[in-house]
mmCIF file with all atom_site columns, C-alpha atoms in Angstrom:
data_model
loop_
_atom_site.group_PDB
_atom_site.id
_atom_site.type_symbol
_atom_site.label_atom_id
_atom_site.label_alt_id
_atom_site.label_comp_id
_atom_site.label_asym_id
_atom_site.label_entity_id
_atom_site.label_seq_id
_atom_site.pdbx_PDB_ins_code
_atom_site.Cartn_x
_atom_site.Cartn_y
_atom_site.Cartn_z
_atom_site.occupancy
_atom_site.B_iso_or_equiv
_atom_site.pdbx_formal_charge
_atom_site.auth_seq_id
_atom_site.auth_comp_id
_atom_site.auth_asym_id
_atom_site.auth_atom_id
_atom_site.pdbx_PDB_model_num
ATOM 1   C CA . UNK A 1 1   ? 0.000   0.000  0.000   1.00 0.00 ? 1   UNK A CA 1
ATOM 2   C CA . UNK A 1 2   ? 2.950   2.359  0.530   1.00 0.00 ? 2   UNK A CA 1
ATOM 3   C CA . UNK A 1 3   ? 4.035   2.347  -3.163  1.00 0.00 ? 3   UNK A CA 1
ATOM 4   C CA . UNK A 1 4   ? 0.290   3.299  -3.959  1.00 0.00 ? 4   UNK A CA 1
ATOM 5   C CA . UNK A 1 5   ? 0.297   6.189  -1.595  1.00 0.00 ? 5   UNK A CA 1
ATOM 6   C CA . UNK A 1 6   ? 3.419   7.644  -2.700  1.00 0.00 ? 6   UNK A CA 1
ATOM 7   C CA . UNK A 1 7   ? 2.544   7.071  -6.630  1.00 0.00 ? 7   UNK A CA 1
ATOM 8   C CA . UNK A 1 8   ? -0.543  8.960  -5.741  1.00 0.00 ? 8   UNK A CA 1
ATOM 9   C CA . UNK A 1 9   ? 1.122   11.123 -2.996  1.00 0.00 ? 9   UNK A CA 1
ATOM 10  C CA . UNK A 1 10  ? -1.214  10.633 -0.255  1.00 0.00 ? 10  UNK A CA 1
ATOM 11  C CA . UNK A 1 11  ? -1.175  10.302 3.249   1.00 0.00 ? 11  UNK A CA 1
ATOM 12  C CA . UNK A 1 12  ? -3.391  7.571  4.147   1.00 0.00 ? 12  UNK A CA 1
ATOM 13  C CA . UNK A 1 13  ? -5.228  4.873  3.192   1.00 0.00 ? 13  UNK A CA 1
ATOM 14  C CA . UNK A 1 14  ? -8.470  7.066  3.785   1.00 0.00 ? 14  UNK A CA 1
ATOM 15  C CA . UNK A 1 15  ? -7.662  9.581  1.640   1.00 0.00 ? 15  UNK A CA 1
ATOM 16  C CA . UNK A 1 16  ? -6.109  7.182  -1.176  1.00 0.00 ? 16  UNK A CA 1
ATOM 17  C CA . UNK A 1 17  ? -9.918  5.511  -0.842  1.00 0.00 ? 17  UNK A CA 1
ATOM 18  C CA . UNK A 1 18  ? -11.571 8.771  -1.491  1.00 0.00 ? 18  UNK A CA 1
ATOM 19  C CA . UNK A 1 19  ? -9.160  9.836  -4.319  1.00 0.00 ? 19  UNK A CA 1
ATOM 20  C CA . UNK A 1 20  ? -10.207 6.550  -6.105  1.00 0.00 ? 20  UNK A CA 1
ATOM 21  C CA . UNK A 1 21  ? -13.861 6.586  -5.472  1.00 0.00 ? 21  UNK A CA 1
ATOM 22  C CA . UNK A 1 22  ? -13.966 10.954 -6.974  1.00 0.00 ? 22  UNK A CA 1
ATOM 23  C CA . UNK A 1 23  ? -12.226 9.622  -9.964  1.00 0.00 ? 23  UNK A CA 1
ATOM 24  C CA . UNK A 1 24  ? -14.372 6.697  -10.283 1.00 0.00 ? 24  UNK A CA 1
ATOM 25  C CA . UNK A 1 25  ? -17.630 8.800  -9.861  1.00 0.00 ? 25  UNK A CA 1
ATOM 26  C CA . UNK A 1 26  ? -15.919 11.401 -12.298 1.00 0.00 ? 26  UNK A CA 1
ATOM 27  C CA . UNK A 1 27  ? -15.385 8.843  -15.052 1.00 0.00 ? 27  UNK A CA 1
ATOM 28  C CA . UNK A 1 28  ? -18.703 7.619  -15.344 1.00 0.00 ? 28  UNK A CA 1
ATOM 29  C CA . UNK A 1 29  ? -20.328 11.001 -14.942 1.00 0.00 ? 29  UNK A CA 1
ATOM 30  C CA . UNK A 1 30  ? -18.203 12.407 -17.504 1.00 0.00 ? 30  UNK A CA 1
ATOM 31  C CA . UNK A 1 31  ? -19.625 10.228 -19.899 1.00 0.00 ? 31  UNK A CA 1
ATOM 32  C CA . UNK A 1 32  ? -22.829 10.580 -19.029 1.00 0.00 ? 32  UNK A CA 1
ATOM 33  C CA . UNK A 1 33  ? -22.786 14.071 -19.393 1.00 0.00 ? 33  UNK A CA 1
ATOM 34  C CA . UNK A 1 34  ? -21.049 14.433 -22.332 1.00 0.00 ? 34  UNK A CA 1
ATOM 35  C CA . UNK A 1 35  ? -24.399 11.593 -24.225 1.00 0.00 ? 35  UNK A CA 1
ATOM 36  C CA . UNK A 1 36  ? -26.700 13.894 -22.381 1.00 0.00 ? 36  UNK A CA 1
ATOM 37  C CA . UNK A 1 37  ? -25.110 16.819 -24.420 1.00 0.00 ? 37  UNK A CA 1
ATOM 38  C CA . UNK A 1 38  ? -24.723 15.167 -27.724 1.00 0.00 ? 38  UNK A CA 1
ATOM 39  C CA . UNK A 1 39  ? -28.125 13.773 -27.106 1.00 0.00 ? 39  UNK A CA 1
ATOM 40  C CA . UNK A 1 40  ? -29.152 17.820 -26.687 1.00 0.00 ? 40  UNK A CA 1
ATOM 41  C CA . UNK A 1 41  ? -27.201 19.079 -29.736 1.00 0.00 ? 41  UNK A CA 1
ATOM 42  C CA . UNK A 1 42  ? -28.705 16.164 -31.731 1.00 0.00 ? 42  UNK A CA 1
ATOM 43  C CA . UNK A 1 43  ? -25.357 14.909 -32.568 1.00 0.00 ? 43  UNK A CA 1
ATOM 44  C CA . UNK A 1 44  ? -25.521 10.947 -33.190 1.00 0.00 ? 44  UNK A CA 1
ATOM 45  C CA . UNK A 1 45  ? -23.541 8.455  -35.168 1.00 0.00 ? 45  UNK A CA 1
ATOM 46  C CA . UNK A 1 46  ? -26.283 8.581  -37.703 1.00 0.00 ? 46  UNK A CA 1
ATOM 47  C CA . UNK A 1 47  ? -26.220 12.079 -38.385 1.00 0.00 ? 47  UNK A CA 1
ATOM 48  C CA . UNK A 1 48  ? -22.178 12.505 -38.304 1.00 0.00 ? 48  UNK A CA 1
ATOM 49  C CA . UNK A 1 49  ? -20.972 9.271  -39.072 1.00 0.00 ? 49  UNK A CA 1
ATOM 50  C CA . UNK A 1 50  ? -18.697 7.217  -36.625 1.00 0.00 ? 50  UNK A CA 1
ATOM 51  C CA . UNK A 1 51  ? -15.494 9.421  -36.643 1.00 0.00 ? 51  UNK A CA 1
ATOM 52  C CA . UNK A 1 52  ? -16.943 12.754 -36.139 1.00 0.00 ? 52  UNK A CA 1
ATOM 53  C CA . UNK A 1 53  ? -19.244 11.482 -33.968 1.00 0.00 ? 53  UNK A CA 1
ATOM 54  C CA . UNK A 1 54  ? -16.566 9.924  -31.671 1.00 0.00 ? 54  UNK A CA 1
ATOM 55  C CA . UNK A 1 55  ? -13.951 12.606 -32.239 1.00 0.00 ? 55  UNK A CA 1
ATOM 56  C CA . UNK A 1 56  ? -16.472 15.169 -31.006 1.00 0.00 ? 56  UNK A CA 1
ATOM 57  C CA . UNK A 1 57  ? -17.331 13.285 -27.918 1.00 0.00 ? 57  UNK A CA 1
ATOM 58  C CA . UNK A 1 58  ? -13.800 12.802 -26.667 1.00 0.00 ? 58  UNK A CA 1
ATOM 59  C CA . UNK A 1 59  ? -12.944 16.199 -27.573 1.00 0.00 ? 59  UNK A CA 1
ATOM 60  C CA . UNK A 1 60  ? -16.418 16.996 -25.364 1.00 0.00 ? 60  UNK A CA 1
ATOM 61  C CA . UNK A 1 61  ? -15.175 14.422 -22.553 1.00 0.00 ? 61  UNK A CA 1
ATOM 62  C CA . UNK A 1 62  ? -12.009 15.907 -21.567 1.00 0.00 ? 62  UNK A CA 1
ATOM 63  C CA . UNK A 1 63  ? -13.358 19.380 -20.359 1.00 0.00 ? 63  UNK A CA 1
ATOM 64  C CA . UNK A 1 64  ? -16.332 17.741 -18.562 1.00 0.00 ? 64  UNK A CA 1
ATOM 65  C CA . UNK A 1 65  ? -14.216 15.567 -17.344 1.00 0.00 ? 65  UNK A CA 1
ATOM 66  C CA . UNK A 1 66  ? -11.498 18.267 -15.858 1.00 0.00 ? 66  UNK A CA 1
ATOM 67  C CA . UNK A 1 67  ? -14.624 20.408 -14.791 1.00 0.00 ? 67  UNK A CA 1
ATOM 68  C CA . UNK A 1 68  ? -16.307 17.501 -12.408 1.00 0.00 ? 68  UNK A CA 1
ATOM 69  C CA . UNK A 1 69  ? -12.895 16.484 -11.163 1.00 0.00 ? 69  UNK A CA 1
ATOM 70  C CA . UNK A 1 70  ? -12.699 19.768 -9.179  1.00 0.00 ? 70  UNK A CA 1
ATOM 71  C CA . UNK A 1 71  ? -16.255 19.495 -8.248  1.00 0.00 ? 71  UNK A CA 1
ATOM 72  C CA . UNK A 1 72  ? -16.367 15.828 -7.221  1.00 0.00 ? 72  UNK A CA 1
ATOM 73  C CA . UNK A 1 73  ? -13.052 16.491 -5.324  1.00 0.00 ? 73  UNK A CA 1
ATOM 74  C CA . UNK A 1 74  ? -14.728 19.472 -3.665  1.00 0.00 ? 74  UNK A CA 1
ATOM 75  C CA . UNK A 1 75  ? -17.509 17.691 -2.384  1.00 0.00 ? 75  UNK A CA 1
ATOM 76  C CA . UNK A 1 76  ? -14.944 15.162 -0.893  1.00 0.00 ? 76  UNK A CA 1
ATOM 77  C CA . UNK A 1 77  ? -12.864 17.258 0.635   1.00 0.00 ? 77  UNK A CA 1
ATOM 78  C CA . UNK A 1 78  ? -9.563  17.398 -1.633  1.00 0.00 ? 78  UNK A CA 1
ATOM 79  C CA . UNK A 1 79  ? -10.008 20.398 -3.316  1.00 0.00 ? 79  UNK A CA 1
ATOM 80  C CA . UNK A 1 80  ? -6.118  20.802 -2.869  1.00 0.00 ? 80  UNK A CA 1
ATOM 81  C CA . UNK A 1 81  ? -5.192  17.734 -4.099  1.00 0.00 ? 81  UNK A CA 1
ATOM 82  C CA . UNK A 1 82  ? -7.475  17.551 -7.320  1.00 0.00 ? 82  UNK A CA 1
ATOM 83  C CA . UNK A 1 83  ? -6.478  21.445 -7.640  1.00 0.00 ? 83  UNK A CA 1
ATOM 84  C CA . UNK A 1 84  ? -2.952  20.815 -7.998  1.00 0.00 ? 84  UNK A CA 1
ATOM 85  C CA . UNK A 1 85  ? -3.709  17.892 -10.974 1.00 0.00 ? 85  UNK A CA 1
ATOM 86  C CA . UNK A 1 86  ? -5.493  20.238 -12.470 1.00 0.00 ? 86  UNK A CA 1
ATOM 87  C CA . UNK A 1 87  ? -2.797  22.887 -12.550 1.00 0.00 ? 87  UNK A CA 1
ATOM 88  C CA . UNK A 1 88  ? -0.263  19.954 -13.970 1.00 0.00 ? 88  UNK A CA 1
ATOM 89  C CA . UNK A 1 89  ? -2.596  19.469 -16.599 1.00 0.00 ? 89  UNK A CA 1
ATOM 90  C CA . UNK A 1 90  ? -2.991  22.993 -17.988 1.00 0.00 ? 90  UNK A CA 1
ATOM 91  C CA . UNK A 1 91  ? 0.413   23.533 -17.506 1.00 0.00 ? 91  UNK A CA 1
ATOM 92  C CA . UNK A 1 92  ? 0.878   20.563 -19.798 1.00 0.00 ? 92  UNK A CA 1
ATOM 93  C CA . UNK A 1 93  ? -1.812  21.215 -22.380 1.00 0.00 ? 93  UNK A CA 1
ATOM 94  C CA . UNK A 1 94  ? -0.446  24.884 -22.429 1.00 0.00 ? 94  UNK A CA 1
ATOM 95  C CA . UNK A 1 95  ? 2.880   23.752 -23.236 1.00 0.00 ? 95  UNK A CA 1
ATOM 96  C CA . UNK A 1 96  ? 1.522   21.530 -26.267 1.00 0.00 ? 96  UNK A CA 1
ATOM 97  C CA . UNK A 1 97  ? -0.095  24.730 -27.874 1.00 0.00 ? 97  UNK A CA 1
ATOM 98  C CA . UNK A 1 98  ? 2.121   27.451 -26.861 1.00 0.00 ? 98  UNK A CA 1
ATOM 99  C CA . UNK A 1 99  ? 5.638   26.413 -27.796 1.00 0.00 ? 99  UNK A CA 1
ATOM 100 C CA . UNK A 1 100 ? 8.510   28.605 -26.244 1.00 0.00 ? 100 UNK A CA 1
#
Protein backbone atom coordinates (compact mmCIF):
# COMPACT_ATOMS: atom_id res chain seq x y z
CA UNK A 1 0.00 0.00 0.00
CA UNK A 2 2.95 2.36 0.53
CA UNK A 3 4.03 2.35 -3.16
CA UNK A 4 0.29 3.30 -3.96
CA UNK A 5 0.30 6.19 -1.59
CA UNK A 6 3.42 7.64 -2.70
CA UNK A 7 2.54 7.07 -6.63
CA UNK A 8 -0.54 8.96 -5.74
CA UNK A 9 1.12 11.12 -3.00
CA UNK A 10 -1.21 10.63 -0.25
CA UNK A 11 -1.17 10.30 3.25
CA UNK A 12 -3.39 7.57 4.15
CA UNK A 13 -5.23 4.87 3.19
CA UNK A 14 -8.47 7.07 3.79
CA UNK A 15 -7.66 9.58 1.64
CA UNK A 16 -6.11 7.18 -1.18
CA UNK A 17 -9.92 5.51 -0.84
CA UNK A 18 -11.57 8.77 -1.49
CA UNK A 19 -9.16 9.84 -4.32
CA UNK A 20 -10.21 6.55 -6.10
CA UNK A 21 -13.86 6.59 -5.47
CA UNK A 22 -13.97 10.95 -6.97
CA UNK A 23 -12.23 9.62 -9.96
CA UNK A 24 -14.37 6.70 -10.28
CA UNK A 25 -17.63 8.80 -9.86
CA UNK A 26 -15.92 11.40 -12.30
CA UNK A 27 -15.38 8.84 -15.05
CA UNK A 28 -18.70 7.62 -15.34
CA UNK A 29 -20.33 11.00 -14.94
CA UNK A 30 -18.20 12.41 -17.50
CA UNK A 31 -19.63 10.23 -19.90
CA UNK A 32 -22.83 10.58 -19.03
CA UNK A 33 -22.79 14.07 -19.39
CA UNK A 34 -21.05 14.43 -22.33
CA UNK A 35 -24.40 11.59 -24.23
CA UNK A 36 -26.70 13.89 -22.38
CA UNK A 37 -25.11 16.82 -24.42
CA UNK A 38 -24.72 15.17 -27.72
CA UNK A 39 -28.12 13.77 -27.11
CA UNK A 40 -29.15 17.82 -26.69
CA UNK A 41 -27.20 19.08 -29.74
CA UNK A 42 -28.70 16.16 -31.73
CA UNK A 43 -25.36 14.91 -32.57
CA UNK A 44 -25.52 10.95 -33.19
CA UNK A 45 -23.54 8.46 -35.17
CA UNK A 46 -26.28 8.58 -37.70
CA UNK A 47 -26.22 12.08 -38.38
CA UNK A 48 -22.18 12.51 -38.30
CA UNK A 49 -20.97 9.27 -39.07
CA UNK A 50 -18.70 7.22 -36.63
CA UNK A 51 -15.49 9.42 -36.64
CA UNK A 52 -16.94 12.75 -36.14
CA UNK A 53 -19.24 11.48 -33.97
CA UNK A 54 -16.57 9.92 -31.67
CA UNK A 55 -13.95 12.61 -32.24
CA UNK A 56 -16.47 15.17 -31.01
CA UNK A 57 -17.33 13.28 -27.92
CA UNK A 58 -13.80 12.80 -26.67
CA UNK A 59 -12.94 16.20 -27.57
CA UNK A 60 -16.42 17.00 -25.36
CA UNK A 61 -15.17 14.42 -22.55
CA UNK A 62 -12.01 15.91 -21.57
CA UNK A 63 -13.36 19.38 -20.36
CA UNK A 64 -16.33 17.74 -18.56
CA UNK A 65 -14.22 15.57 -17.34
CA UNK A 66 -11.50 18.27 -15.86
CA UNK A 67 -14.62 20.41 -14.79
CA UNK A 68 -16.31 17.50 -12.41
CA UNK A 69 -12.89 16.48 -11.16
CA UNK A 70 -12.70 19.77 -9.18
CA UNK A 71 -16.26 19.50 -8.25
CA UNK A 72 -16.37 15.83 -7.22
CA UNK A 73 -13.05 16.49 -5.32
CA UNK A 74 -14.73 19.47 -3.67
CA UNK A 75 -17.51 17.69 -2.38
CA UNK A 76 -14.94 15.16 -0.89
CA UNK A 77 -12.86 17.26 0.63
CA UNK A 78 -9.56 17.40 -1.63
CA UNK A 79 -10.01 20.40 -3.32
CA UNK A 80 -6.12 20.80 -2.87
CA UNK A 81 -5.19 17.73 -4.10
CA UNK A 82 -7.48 17.55 -7.32
CA UNK A 83 -6.48 21.44 -7.64
CA UNK A 84 -2.95 20.81 -8.00
CA UNK A 85 -3.71 17.89 -10.97
CA UNK A 86 -5.49 20.24 -12.47
CA UNK A 87 -2.80 22.89 -12.55
CA UNK A 88 -0.26 19.95 -13.97
CA UNK A 89 -2.60 19.47 -16.60
CA UNK A 90 -2.99 22.99 -17.99
CA UNK A 91 0.41 23.53 -17.51
CA UNK A 92 0.88 20.56 -19.80
CA UNK A 93 -1.81 21.21 -22.38
CA UNK A 94 -0.45 24.88 -22.43
CA UNK A 95 2.88 23.75 -23.24
CA UNK A 96 1.52 21.53 -26.27
CA UNK A 97 -0.10 24.73 -27.87
CA UNK A 98 2.12 27.45 -26.86
CA UNK A 99 5.64 26.41 -27.80
CA UNK A 100 8.51 28.61 -26.24
Amino acid sequence: MEKIRSFFKVDSNFQLLIINIVFALTGTSSLFFADYILNILLINQDNYGNFLYWLTRIILILPIYQLLLIIFGSLFGQYEYFWRMEKKTIRRISEIFIKK
